[in-house]
Amino acid sequence: MSTEVIHPDTHHVDDGHDHGDHKPSNFLDRWLFTTNHKDIGTLYLIFSLTMFFIGGSMAMVIRAELFMPGLQLVEPDFFNQMTTMHALIMVFGAVMPAWVGFANWLIPMMIGAPDMALPRMNNWSFWILPFAFTMLLSTLFMDSGGPAAGWTLYPPLVLQTGTSFAFVVFAVHMMGVSSIMGSINIIATIFNMRAPGMRLLRMPMFVWTWLITAFLLIAVMPVLAGAVTMLLTDHFFSTNFFNAAGGGDPVMFQHIFWFFGHPEVYIMILPAFGVISEILPTFSRKPLFGYGSMVYATATIAFLSFIVWAHHMFTVGMPLQGELYFMYATMLISVPTGVKVFNWVSTMWQGSMTFETPMLFAIGFVVLFTIGGLSGLMLAITAADFQYHDTYFVVAHFHYVLVPGSVFALMAATYYWLPKFTGNMYSEKWGKIHFWSSAIFVNVLFFPQHYLGLAGMPRRIPDYSPQFADFNMISSLGGFAFGATQLIFVGVVLHCAYRSKVKATPEVWEGSRGLEWTLDSPPAYHSFNTPPVVTHNALSRAD
């Protein structure tokens, strides 16, 4: 379907307008006090990349310790602090802020809005994060050390954390406040600031997936806040929510945590679905297959994510009826996910495909995320989960979902929109080197962990039986290589932003669809001062 976009003025700015199209010359005004959605998006992306390398360095400590049997480099307690901090930083500091960064950059441009609906709150929601993560990281330097109970923070183990525990809880609260404010902003922007003619079912899939994700965040972040607050009072004020000796129930924490934790998994992956649904049609030169079914499948996944939480808890002693319910509900969630995979493959089928770096990462996402989904179905079977639970099979499963899933999608999005953001083209040669090395080493890193888990190796341990040595060595070598490969990514981004001589056109990619591709590359500091008028399908390219 062709699109007609009546677009009278995206660049012109009246001289008398307070904001104008001029970037503030003062550094503090530009970055500390900014309310511009593009600058705030850039701040989120820089912050998330920084956290990605900090969390990744902790993963390197983990893999270095596990390179050989025996205690090599760090004490067991510090090893457990590294596993916990690695997870908290990657989930709350790297993946989630990166998606918020892309939402800030892209949603106003995709829906024809001049900015986010609540720009001052947008600034605040970002600047909370550096303070939150500085506080979290500071616990590593306190006498009692950082949290050492896994990212799930299960009692009673987490209640053995020293005085630093209060800082951990306050940092988690600050992260939650940031997420909730960002989500309110995104919902208000999408509902109230769409261009004339852009009905909900004309929105790009990335906007749809973020709208649903924002509702998930608002629903579940207060649940996490309540859970960690009860932990705080158990630790410091002698309450007994989770203390069995005082009549509390530690399993209740697991129920509360996973009621947050399972939707959280989809909070990290739904925006990735949106990105892949933008990239595959562009490089297949075809409209997205089954747009309506993709929207409904996304909403179905979000709904089902609230009613499957206890599949993380099959071994706690639930009644058989509960185990059966959560098994069937978990298997059911594979249906809308399968719809998405089918639609992506159908989009590529008989398309005029080309394989630029964003497309390579998108195809890598589809293949490797599907592997993670299949191992998730294995974990959904209650009887089998008794064997898999708390082994490296679980580690392999969720890393296949989050690394070749969320992280590959983030890299695909970066390569796809970076020329639009900077006005320069990146080096396609180095982008492909980054993809192929990442795709190889991510499998060397995580695939052996399936075998380790099936053989019975527990997760979150600093030492292991010699029978697991070979696969651990292979996994560690893959981890070191994968981590080093990401330096190529940083080099490509910096070269594109500051050194590239090849200028990007407004369209950037042949066959690109959506309002953001009607703007200059880079877009004006304040775009869409006069809203475009959209007719027909906003996913088709503007004529």
Short mmCIF file of N, CA and C in Angstrom, two decimals, residues 141-295:
data_model
loop_
_atom_site.label_atom_id
_atom_site.label_comp_id
_atom_site.label_asym_id
_atom_site.label_seq_id
_atom_site.Cartn_x
_atom_site.Cartn_y
_atom_site.Cartn_z
N PHE A 141 32.67 -1.34 47.42
CA PHE A 141 33.80 -0.78 48.16
C PHE A 141 33.48 -0.60 49.64
N MET A 142 32.29 -1.04 50.06
CA MET A 142 31.93 -0.95 51.48
C MET A 142 32.45 -2.17 52.23
N ASP A 143 32.56 -2.05 53.53
CA ASP A 143 33.13 -3.13 54.35
C ASP A 143 32.39 -4.44 54.16
N SER A 144 31.08 -4.37 54.07
CA SER A 144 30.30 -5.60 53.96
C SER A 144 30.21 -6.11 52.53
N GLY A 145 30.72 -5.36 51.55
CA GLY A 145 30.67 -5.78 50.16
C GLY A 145 29.29 -5.59 49.54
N GLY A 146 29.21 -5.88 48.25
CA GLY A 146 27.95 -5.73 47.53
C GLY A 146 27.03 -6.91 47.76
N PRO A 147 25.84 -6.87 47.15
CA PRO A 147 24.90 -7.99 47.29
C PRO A 147 25.49 -9.24 46.64
N ALA A 148 25.24 -10.40 47.25
CA ALA A 148 25.82 -11.64 46.74
C ALA A 148 24.78 -12.75 46.76
N ALA A 149 23.60 -12.45 46.25
CA ALA A 149 22.50 -13.42 46.32
C ALA A 149 21.85 -13.65 44.96
N GLY A 150 22.55 -13.35 43.85
CA GLY A 150 21.92 -13.44 42.54
C GLY A 150 21.01 -12.25 42.30
N TRP A 151 20.68 -12.00 41.03
CA TRP A 151 19.88 -10.80 40.72
C TRP A 151 18.47 -10.92 41.28
N THR A 152 18.05 -12.13 41.64
CA THR A 152 16.72 -12.32 42.20
C THR A 152 16.64 -11.88 43.65
N LEU A 153 17.77 -11.71 44.32
CA LEU A 153 17.82 -11.19 45.71
C LEU A 153 16.97 -12.04 46.65
N TYR A 154 17.04 -13.36 46.51
CA TYR A 154 16.22 -14.25 47.34
C TYR A 154 16.63 -14.17 48.81
N PRO A 155 15.64 -14.07 49.71
CA PRO A 155 15.92 -14.32 51.12
C PRO A 155 15.92 -15.85 51.35
N PRO A 156 16.57 -16.35 52.40
CA PRO A 156 17.26 -15.61 53.45
C PRO A 156 18.68 -15.17 53.11
N LEU A 157 19.20 -15.64 51.94
CA LEU A 157 20.61 -15.35 51.64
C LEU A 157 20.87 -13.86 51.55
N VAL A 158 19.98 -13.12 50.85
CA VAL A 158 20.24 -11.70 50.64
C VAL A 158 20.20 -10.93 51.95
N LEU A 159 19.48 -11.46 52.95
CA LEU A 159 19.40 -10.77 54.24
C LEU A 159 20.69 -10.89 55.04
N GLN A 160 21.64 -11.69 54.55
CA GLN A 160 22.95 -11.77 55.17
C GLN A 160 23.89 -10.66 54.68
N THR A 161 23.44 -9.88 53.67
CA THR A 161 24.21 -8.72 53.23
C THR A 161 24.33 -7.74 54.39
N GLY A 162 25.46 -7.04 54.46
CA GLY A 162 25.69 -6.10 55.56
C GLY A 162 24.95 -4.79 55.37
N THR A 163 25.53 -3.74 55.93
CA THR A 163 24.87 -2.43 55.88
C THR A 163 24.73 -1.89 54.46
N SER A 164 25.51 -2.42 53.52
CA SER A 164 25.39 -1.96 52.13
C SER A 164 24.04 -2.30 51.53
N PHE A 165 23.29 -3.19 52.18
CA PHE A 165 22.00 -3.61 51.61
C PHE A 165 21.04 -2.44 51.44
N ALA A 166 21.09 -1.48 52.37
CA ALA A 166 20.20 -0.31 52.26
C ALA A 166 20.50 0.47 50.99
N PHE A 167 21.78 0.56 50.61
CA PHE A 167 22.15 1.28 49.39
C PHE A 167 21.66 0.53 48.16
N VAL A 168 21.72 -0.80 48.21
CA VAL A 168 21.22 -1.60 47.08
C VAL A 168 19.73 -1.35 46.88
N VAL A 169 18.97 -1.40 47.96
CA VAL A 169 17.52 -1.22 47.87
C VAL A 169 17.17 0.18 47.37
N PHE A 170 17.88 1.19 47.89
CA PHE A 170 17.58 2.56 47.44
C PHE A 170 17.93 2.73 45.97
N ALA A 171 19.03 2.11 45.52
CA ALA A 171 19.39 2.18 44.10
C ALA A 171 18.31 1.55 43.23
N VAL A 172 17.77 0.40 43.67
CA VAL A 172 16.70 -0.27 42.91
C VAL A 172 15.46 0.62 42.86
N HIS A 173 15.14 1.29 43.97
CA HIS A 173 14.00 2.22 43.96
C HIS A 173 14.21 3.34 42.95
N MET A 174 15.41 3.89 42.89
CA MET A 174 15.69 4.98 41.94
C MET A 174 15.57 4.50 40.50
N MET A 175 16.06 3.30 40.23
CA MET A 175 15.90 2.75 38.88
C MET A 175 14.42 2.61 38.53
N GLY A 176 13.63 2.15 39.48
CA GLY A 176 12.20 1.99 39.23
C GLY A 176 11.50 3.31 38.99
N VAL A 177 11.85 4.33 39.77
CA VAL A 177 11.26 5.66 39.56
C VAL A 177 11.57 6.17 38.16
N SER A 178 12.83 5.99 37.74
CA SER A 178 13.24 6.42 36.39
C SER A 178 12.41 5.69 35.33
N SER A 179 12.25 4.37 35.49
CA SER A 179 11.51 3.59 34.49
C SER A 179 10.04 4.01 34.42
N ILE A 180 9.43 4.24 35.58
CA ILE A 180 8.01 4.62 35.60
C ILE A 180 7.81 5.98 34.96
N MET A 181 8.69 6.95 35.27
CA MET A 181 8.55 8.28 34.66
C MET A 181 8.75 8.22 33.15
N GLY A 182 9.76 7.45 32.72
CA GLY A 182 9.97 7.31 31.28
C GLY A 182 8.77 6.68 30.59
N SER A 183 8.15 5.70 31.25
CA SER A 183 7.00 5.02 30.65
C SER A 183 5.79 5.94 30.55
N ILE A 184 5.54 6.71 31.61
CA ILE A 184 4.43 7.67 31.56
C ILE A 184 4.63 8.65 30.41
N ASN A 185 5.86 9.08 30.23
CA ASN A 185 6.19 10.02 29.16
C ASN A 185 5.93 9.42 27.79
N ILE A 186 6.33 8.17 27.61
CA ILE A 186 6.15 7.51 26.32
C ILE A 186 4.66 7.32 26.03
N ILE A 187 3.89 6.89 27.02
CA ILE A 187 2.45 6.69 26.81
C ILE A 187 1.76 8.02 26.48
N ALA A 188 2.10 9.07 27.24
CA ALA A 188 1.49 10.38 26.98
C ALA A 188 1.84 10.89 25.59
N THR A 189 3.08 10.65 25.17
CA THR A 189 3.51 11.11 23.84
C THR A 189 2.75 10.38 22.74
N ILE A 190 2.67 9.05 22.85
CA ILE A 190 2.04 8.27 21.78
C ILE A 190 0.54 8.55 21.70
N PHE A 191 -0.12 8.68 22.83
CA PHE A 191 -1.57 8.89 22.82
C PHE A 191 -1.96 10.31 22.41
N ASN A 192 -1.13 11.29 22.73
CA ASN A 192 -1.54 12.69 22.58
C ASN A 192 -0.83 13.46 21.47
N MET A 193 0.27 12.97 20.92
CA MET A 193 1.08 13.79 20.03
C MET A 193 1.31 13.17 18.65
N ARG A 194 0.49 12.17 18.29
CA ARG A 194 0.62 11.61 16.95
C ARG A 194 0.19 12.62 15.90
N ALA A 195 0.83 12.54 14.74
CA ALA A 195 0.49 13.43 13.64
C ALA A 195 -0.94 13.18 13.18
N PRO A 196 -1.59 14.20 12.61
CA PRO A 196 -2.94 13.99 12.08
C PRO A 196 -2.98 12.83 11.09
N GLY A 197 -3.93 11.95 11.27
CA GLY A 197 -4.07 10.81 10.37
C GLY A 197 -3.33 9.57 10.82
N MET A 198 -2.44 9.68 11.82
CA MET A 198 -1.73 8.48 12.28
C MET A 198 -2.56 7.81 13.37
N ARG A 199 -3.46 6.96 12.91
CA ARG A 199 -4.25 6.19 13.86
C ARG A 199 -3.37 5.11 14.50
N LEU A 200 -3.87 4.50 15.56
CA LEU A 200 -3.06 3.51 16.27
C LEU A 200 -2.58 2.39 15.36
N LEU A 201 -3.47 1.92 14.49
CA LEU A 201 -3.07 0.82 13.61
C LEU A 201 -2.34 1.29 12.35
N ARG A 202 -1.89 2.55 12.38
CA ARG A 202 -0.95 3.02 11.35
C ARG A 202 0.45 3.27 11.96
N MET A 203 0.59 3.04 13.25
CA MET A 203 1.88 3.33 13.88
C MET A 203 2.91 2.28 13.50
N PRO A 204 4.18 2.66 13.44
CA PRO A 204 5.25 1.67 13.23
C PRO A 204 5.27 0.66 14.37
N MET A 205 5.78 -0.54 14.08
CA MET A 205 5.79 -1.60 15.09
C MET A 205 6.66 -1.22 16.29
N PHE A 206 7.73 -0.47 16.08
CA PHE A 206 8.56 -0.08 17.22
C PHE A 206 7.76 0.78 18.20
N VAL A 207 6.91 1.64 17.68
CA VAL A 207 6.07 2.47 18.56
C VAL A 207 5.06 1.59 19.29
N TRP A 208 4.49 0.63 18.59
CA TRP A 208 3.52 -0.27 19.22
C TRP A 208 4.17 -1.07 20.33
N THR A 209 5.33 -1.65 20.05
CA THR A 209 5.96 -2.49 21.07
C THR A 209 6.36 -1.67 22.29
N TRP A 210 6.76 -0.40 22.07
CA TRP A 210 7.14 0.42 23.22
C TRP A 210 5.91 0.87 24.00
N LEU A 211 4.79 1.11 23.33
CA LEU A 211 3.57 1.47 24.04
C LEU A 211 3.16 0.35 25.00
N ILE A 212 3.20 -0.88 24.51
CA ILE A 212 2.83 -2.03 25.35
C ILE A 212 3.87 -2.23 26.45
N THR A 213 5.16 -2.06 26.12
CA THR A 213 6.22 -2.18 27.12
C THR A 213 6.06 -1.16 28.24
N ALA A 214 5.66 0.07 27.88
CA ALA A 214 5.51 1.11 28.89
C ALA A 214 4.42 0.75 29.89
N PHE A 215 3.32 0.15 29.42
CA PHE A 215 2.28 -0.29 30.35
C PHE A 215 2.79 -1.41 31.25
N LEU A 216 3.59 -2.31 30.68
CA LEU A 216 4.18 -3.38 31.50
C LEU A 216 5.04 -2.79 32.62
N LEU A 217 5.87 -1.80 32.27
CA LEU A 217 6.75 -1.20 33.26
C LEU A 217 5.97 -0.55 34.40
N ILE A 218 4.94 0.20 34.05
CA ILE A 218 4.14 0.86 35.08
C ILE A 218 3.45 -0.17 35.98
N ALA A 219 3.10 -1.32 35.42
CA ALA A 219 2.41 -2.34 36.21
C ALA A 219 3.35 -3.07 37.16
N VAL A 220 4.59 -3.34 36.73
CA VAL A 220 5.42 -4.27 37.52
C VAL A 220 6.51 -3.61 38.34
N MET A 221 6.96 -2.42 37.99
CA MET A 221 8.03 -1.82 38.79
C MET A 221 7.60 -1.56 40.23
N PRO A 222 6.36 -1.14 40.50
CA PRO A 222 5.94 -1.01 41.92
C PRO A 222 5.96 -2.35 42.66
N VAL A 223 5.75 -3.46 41.96
CA VAL A 223 5.80 -4.78 42.60
C VAL A 223 7.22 -5.05 43.10
N LEU A 224 8.21 -4.77 42.25
CA LEU A 224 9.60 -4.93 42.68
C LEU A 224 9.92 -4.01 43.85
N ALA A 225 9.42 -2.77 43.78
CA ALA A 225 9.66 -1.82 44.86
C ALA A 225 9.10 -2.34 46.17
N GLY A 226 7.90 -2.91 46.12
CA GLY A 226 7.31 -3.46 47.34
C GLY A 226 8.12 -4.63 47.88
N ALA A 227 8.58 -5.51 46.99
CA ALA A 227 9.35 -6.68 47.43
C ALA A 227 10.65 -6.27 48.12
N VAL A 228 11.40 -5.35 47.50
CA VAL A 228 12.69 -4.98 48.11
C VAL A 228 12.49 -4.14 49.37
N THR A 229 11.36 -3.42 49.46
CA THR A 229 11.07 -2.67 50.69
C THR A 229 10.78 -3.63 51.84
N MET A 230 10.07 -4.71 51.56
CA MET A 230 9.85 -5.72 52.60
C MET A 230 11.16 -6.38 53.01
N LEU A 231 12.05 -6.62 52.07
CA LEU A 231 13.38 -7.13 52.42
C LEU A 231 14.10 -6.14 53.34
N LEU A 232 13.97 -4.85 52.99
CA LEU A 232 14.65 -3.81 53.78
C LEU A 232 14.16 -3.81 55.22
N THR A 233 12.85 -3.91 55.40
CA THR A 233 12.32 -3.89 56.77
C THR A 233 12.67 -5.19 57.51
N ASP A 234 12.71 -6.32 56.79
CA ASP A 234 13.17 -7.57 57.43
C ASP A 234 14.61 -7.42 57.91
N HIS A 235 15.43 -6.75 57.12
CA HIS A 235 16.86 -6.64 57.42
C HIS A 235 17.12 -5.68 58.58
N PHE A 236 16.46 -4.52 58.55
CA PHE A 236 16.83 -3.46 59.49
C PHE A 236 15.81 -3.22 60.60
N PHE A 237 14.55 -3.65 60.42
CA PHE A 237 13.50 -3.30 61.38
C PHE A 237 12.81 -4.50 61.99
N SER A 238 13.41 -5.68 61.84
CA SER A 238 12.95 -6.89 62.53
C SER A 238 11.54 -7.31 62.17
N THR A 239 11.08 -6.95 60.97
CA THR A 239 9.83 -7.53 60.48
C THR A 239 10.10 -8.96 60.04
N ASN A 240 9.04 -9.69 59.75
CA ASN A 240 9.20 -11.11 59.40
C ASN A 240 8.38 -11.48 58.17
N PHE A 241 8.44 -10.65 57.14
CA PHE A 241 7.74 -11.00 55.90
C PHE A 241 8.27 -12.31 55.33
N PHE A 242 9.60 -12.46 55.31
CA PHE A 242 10.22 -13.60 54.64
C PHE A 242 11.09 -14.42 55.59
N ASN A 243 11.05 -14.14 56.87
CA ASN A 243 11.87 -14.84 57.85
C ASN A 243 11.06 -16.00 58.43
N ALA A 244 11.43 -17.22 58.08
CA ALA A 244 10.65 -18.39 58.51
C ALA A 244 10.65 -18.54 60.02
N ALA A 245 11.74 -18.14 60.67
CA ALA A 245 11.82 -18.26 62.13
C ALA A 245 10.80 -17.37 62.82
N GLY A 246 10.41 -16.28 62.17
CA GLY A 246 9.42 -15.37 62.75
C GLY A 246 8.03 -15.54 62.18
N GLY A 247 7.80 -16.63 61.44
CA GLY A 247 6.49 -16.88 60.87
C GLY A 247 6.34 -16.39 59.43
N GLY A 248 7.42 -15.86 58.86
CA GLY A 248 7.36 -15.39 57.48
C GLY A 248 7.56 -16.52 56.49
N ASP A 249 7.47 -16.18 55.20
CA ASP A 249 7.53 -17.21 54.15
C ASP A 249 8.50 -16.76 53.07
N PRO A 250 9.71 -17.36 53.00
CA PRO A 250 10.65 -16.95 51.95
C PRO A 250 10.15 -17.25 50.53
N VAL A 251 9.26 -18.25 50.39
CA VAL A 251 8.73 -18.55 49.06
C VAL A 251 7.79 -17.44 48.59
N MET A 252 7.16 -16.73 49.54
CA MET A 252 6.30 -15.62 49.14
C MET A 252 7.10 -14.57 48.38
N PHE A 253 8.37 -14.35 48.79
CA PHE A 253 9.20 -13.40 48.05
C PHE A 253 9.36 -13.84 46.60
N GLN A 254 9.55 -15.15 46.40
CA GLN A 254 9.72 -15.64 45.03
C GLN A 254 8.48 -15.34 44.19
N HIS A 255 7.30 -15.54 44.78
CA HIS A 255 6.07 -15.24 44.04
C HIS A 255 6.01 -13.75 43.69
N ILE A 256 6.31 -12.89 44.67
CA ILE A 256 6.25 -11.45 44.41
C ILE A 256 7.29 -11.05 43.39
N PHE A 257 8.52 -11.55 43.57
CA PHE A 257 9.60 -11.16 42.67
C PHE A 257 9.30 -11.58 41.23
N TRP A 258 8.84 -12.82 41.03
CA TRP A 258 8.64 -13.27 39.66
C TRP A 258 7.39 -12.70 39.02
N PHE A 259 6.45 -12.22 39.85
CA PHE A 259 5.33 -11.49 39.25
C PHE A 259 5.86 -10.21 38.59
N PHE A 260 6.95 -9.66 39.13
CA PHE A 260 7.68 -8.59 38.43
C PHE A 260 8.61 -9.17 37.38
N GLY A 261 9.34 -10.24 37.75
CA GLY A 261 10.48 -10.67 36.95
C GLY A 261 10.13 -11.23 35.60
N HIS A 262 8.98 -11.92 35.50
CA HIS A 262 8.70 -12.47 34.17
C HIS A 262 8.25 -11.41 33.18
N PRO A 263 7.33 -10.49 33.55
CA PRO A 263 7.08 -9.37 32.62
C PRO A 263 8.36 -8.59 32.31
N GLU A 264 9.28 -8.52 33.26
CA GLU A 264 10.55 -7.80 33.02
C GLU A 264 11.31 -8.39 31.84
N VAL A 265 11.26 -9.72 31.69
CA VAL A 265 11.91 -10.36 30.55
C VAL A 265 11.32 -9.82 29.25
N TYR A 266 10.01 -9.64 29.21
CA TYR A 266 9.36 -9.14 27.99
C TYR A 266 9.55 -7.64 27.84
N ILE A 267 9.76 -6.93 28.94
CA ILE A 267 10.10 -5.52 28.85
C ILE A 267 11.41 -5.36 28.08
N MET A 268 12.33 -6.30 28.26
CA MET A 268 13.62 -6.21 27.56
C MET A 268 13.55 -6.71 26.12
N ILE A 269 12.56 -7.55 25.80
CA ILE A 269 12.56 -8.15 24.46
C ILE A 269 11.50 -7.56 23.52
N LEU A 270 10.40 -7.00 24.05
CA LEU A 270 9.36 -6.48 23.15
C LEU A 270 9.88 -5.34 22.27
N PRO A 271 10.63 -4.34 22.80
CA PRO A 271 11.19 -3.33 21.88
C PRO A 271 12.10 -3.94 20.82
N ALA A 272 12.78 -5.05 21.18
CA ALA A 272 13.60 -5.74 20.18
C ALA A 272 12.72 -6.29 19.06
N PHE A 273 11.55 -6.83 19.41
CA PHE A 273 10.62 -7.30 18.37
C PHE A 273 10.25 -6.14 17.44
N GLY A 274 10.03 -4.96 18.03
CA GLY A 274 9.68 -3.81 17.21
C GLY A 274 10.79 -3.43 16.24
N VAL A 275 12.03 -3.44 16.73
CA VAL A 275 13.17 -3.08 15.88
C VAL A 275 13.30 -4.07 14.72
N ILE A 276 13.23 -5.37 15.03
CA ILE A 276 13.35 -6.39 13.97
C ILE A 276 12.22 -6.23 12.96
N SER A 277 11.04 -5.85 13.43
CA SER A 277 9.90 -5.65 12.53
C SER A 277 10.05 -4.40 11.67
N GLU A 278 10.95 -3.50 12.03
CA GLU A 278 11.27 -2.34 11.19
C GLU A 278 12.35 -2.69 10.16
N ILE A 279 13.35 -3.47 10.59
CA ILE A 279 14.54 -3.70 9.76
C ILE A 279 14.27 -4.73 8.67
N LEU A 280 13.63 -5.86 9.01
CA LEU A 280 13.45 -6.92 8.01
C LEU A 280 12.66 -6.44 6.79
N PRO A 281 11.55 -5.67 6.93
CA PRO A 281 10.87 -5.19 5.71
C PRO A 281 11.74 -4.28 4.85
N THR A 282 12.58 -3.45 5.49
CA THR A 282 13.42 -2.52 4.72
C THR A 282 14.37 -3.28 3.80
N PHE A 283 15.07 -4.27 4.34
CA PHE A 283 16.09 -4.96 3.54
C PHE A 283 15.53 -6.15 2.77
N SER A 284 14.23 -6.44 2.98
CA SER A 284 13.54 -7.43 2.13
C SER A 284 12.77 -6.74 1.01
N ARG A 285 12.69 -5.39 1.07
CA ARG A 285 11.95 -4.59 0.08
C ARG A 285 10.50 -5.03 0.00
N LYS A 286 9.92 -5.33 1.16
CA LYS A 286 8.52 -5.76 1.23
C LYS A 286 7.89 -5.16 2.48
N PRO A 287 6.58 -4.93 2.46
CA PRO A 287 5.91 -4.54 3.71
C PRO A 287 5.98 -5.68 4.73
N LEU A 288 5.84 -5.33 5.98
CA LEU A 288 5.82 -6.34 7.04
C LEU A 288 4.63 -7.26 6.84
N PHE A 289 4.87 -8.56 6.85
CA PHE A 289 3.80 -9.54 6.69
C PHE A 289 2.97 -9.59 7.97
N GLY A 290 1.67 -9.43 7.85
CA GLY A 290 0.77 -9.61 8.99
C GLY A 290 0.92 -8.55 10.06
N TYR A 291 0.90 -7.28 9.66
CA TYR A 291 1.06 -6.19 10.64
C TYR A 291 0.06 -6.29 11.79
N GLY A 292 -1.21 -6.49 11.48
CA GLY A 292 -2.23 -6.56 12.52
C GLY A 292 -1.98 -7.71 13.48
N SER A 293 -1.62 -8.87 12.93
CA SER A 293 -1.37 -10.02 13.81
C SER A 293 -0.14 -9.80 14.68
N MET A 294 0.84 -9.01 14.19
CA MET A 294 2.01 -8.69 15.01
C MET A 294 1.61 -7.82 16.20
N VAL A 295 0.73 -6.86 15.97
CA VAL A 295 0.27 -6.00 17.06
C VAL A 295 -0.46 -6.83 18.11
#
